[in-house]
Amino acid sequence: MKLLYFAWVRERIGKADEEVEAPAHVRTVADLVGWLSGRGEQYAYAFENPKVIRAAIDRAHVRADTALAGAHEIAFFPPMTGG
Amino acid sequence: MKLLYFAWVRERIGKADEEVEAPAHVRTVADLVGWLSGRGEQYAYAFENPKVIRAAIDRAHVRADTALAGAHEIAFFPPMTGG
Amino acid sequence: MMRTIRLQREDFDAGAEQAALARGRPDIGALVAFTGICRGDGISAMTLEHYPGMAEEEIARHVEEAERRWSLKGVTIIHRFGRLVPGDNIVLVVTASAHRAAAFAAAEFLMDYLKTQAPFWKREERGDSASWVDAKAADDQAAERWNRRADAAE
Amino acid sequence: MMRTIRLQREDFDAGAEQAALARGRPDIGALVAFTGICRGDGISAMTLEHYPGMAEEEIARHVEEAERRWSLKGVTIIHRFGRLVPGDNIVLVVTASAHRAAAFAAAEFLMDYLKTQAPFWKREERGDSASWVDAKAADDQAAERWNRRADAAE
């Protein structure tokens, strides 16, 4: 699946997007955050406070306990500051 | 003192303004409405329902029990419908 | 605070008024504009009568009240009088503030008061007849809520 | 209902957008426009990042929600992205309705949601340093009140 990162999540990870194959035990958004955090210190830094991380699956806001099944595009970003 | 009439109050009375000398017993806005109502049927028609008549003394909204003392310009009109 | 109040027979340019209020003012973060337009629901024209002198003073009093309640950077109010046809502009209220909550609240407050306290009267033409518009209870209630609330937000 | 949603790097003409929404529509009696402007309180510039695709979809969902809650004749939303300097326009929300209460409420609702739900992020430059703007609790509370209230006023 495709991952997208925005704002300081993107800056900390050091890339705007990537393709990943997560292992089978990664079933929810929270699982994915945990798995990504173990991939390197830039990921650990980006996700150090999971409570402030927002996620979207296929362009719609989702909660951390949402299942990843069927997701094509998953985005991680800080709270929005538009308007 | 100078009287001004607006909207259907003006139309019913048949004039936009006039100078009057009210007798001494006319002390409040309500007294003035009563006295004017006795001056002819066009006035009686204009003031037939005193509850809906609004008044201003010297360009500020006033209540019916407001004293006329010192008033230069008294206006009568229906509820406002601006905006 | 920049304050502009105009009563006029002529049309106004809502966009130009908004731009004029914000120009060169980097302390303004929020601009709210309300434009009231003559609707065509069965009427062929509308004539707005006003009380010259009092109308300006009454509007100025409410602008001062809005300035006391909210932190405003500028207010522009333009109210037309005379004969208007459907689609014509009637009234413009523009409020400027650092933040949106104050600008929105002040614009609503000013419109509610214009509707019920500013000395203007509308006469509508429908076919061959003309009649004075009755004041709406809903407008009185909208204005009344500002007396109940102490929420001088922002 | 006329609906325009645009995300763009270029500036917009708030007055022209308002005029375009109302033109030839004598059923519109009330037009409310909110313009958000980049303030100059210590910042030299601001860069707005957004999530292309999701931003448009998220805004469209909230416009649909506003249409369900209020009787609207038209909505225009324009949100800029890229680098802006103090005084630059950031966002425009225009709502049109027969009556003012619906137009005001819908414009406030849409702004509250743009602030907290639309995928945009602001990065401010102050002197030599730049930092991402923190989300404000006040904005979350402003958006939250629409979930509590059932006052779909006209």
Short mmCIF file of C-alpha atoms in Angstrom, two decimals, chain D residues 8-11 36-39 43-48 79-91 122-123 125:
data_model
loop_
_atom_site.label_atom_id
_atom_site.label_comp_id
_atom_site.label_asym_id
_atom_site.label_seq_id
_atom_site.Cartn_x
_atom_site.Cartn_y
_atom_site.Cartn_z
CA GLN D 8 -5.06 27.17 -5.91
CA ARG D 9 -1.69 28.80 -5.57
CA GLU D 10 -2.94 32.06 -7.15
CA ASP D 11 -4.75 34.88 -5.37
CA GLY D 36 -9.11 34.86 5.82
CA ILE D 37 -5.96 36.95 5.48
CA CYS D 38 -2.34 36.21 6.44
CA ARG D 39 -1.62 38.37 9.50
CA ILE D 43 5.85 36.48 10.78
CA SER D 44 7.60 37.25 7.52
CA ALA D 45 5.88 34.53 5.48
CA MET D 46 3.75 31.42 5.76
CA THR D 47 3.71 28.26 3.65
CA LEU D 48 0.51 26.26 3.33
CA HIS D 79 -8.33 27.86 -0.36
CA ARG D 80 -4.83 28.87 -1.37
CA PHE D 81 -1.67 26.85 -0.85
CA GLY D 82 2.02 27.66 -1.23
CA ARG D 83 3.98 30.59 0.19
CA LEU D 84 2.06 33.65 1.38
CA VAL D 85 3.18 36.91 2.96
CA PRO D 86 1.30 39.13 5.45
CA GLY D 87 -1.68 40.78 3.81
CA ASP D 88 -2.17 37.94 1.33
CA ASN D 89 -5.55 36.24 1.08
CA ILE D 90 -5.63 32.66 2.42
CA VAL D 91 -9.21 31.45 2.18
CA LYS D 122 0.71 26.10 8.04
CA ARG D 123 4.43 26.69 8.46
CA GLU D 125 8.69 31.94 9.02
#
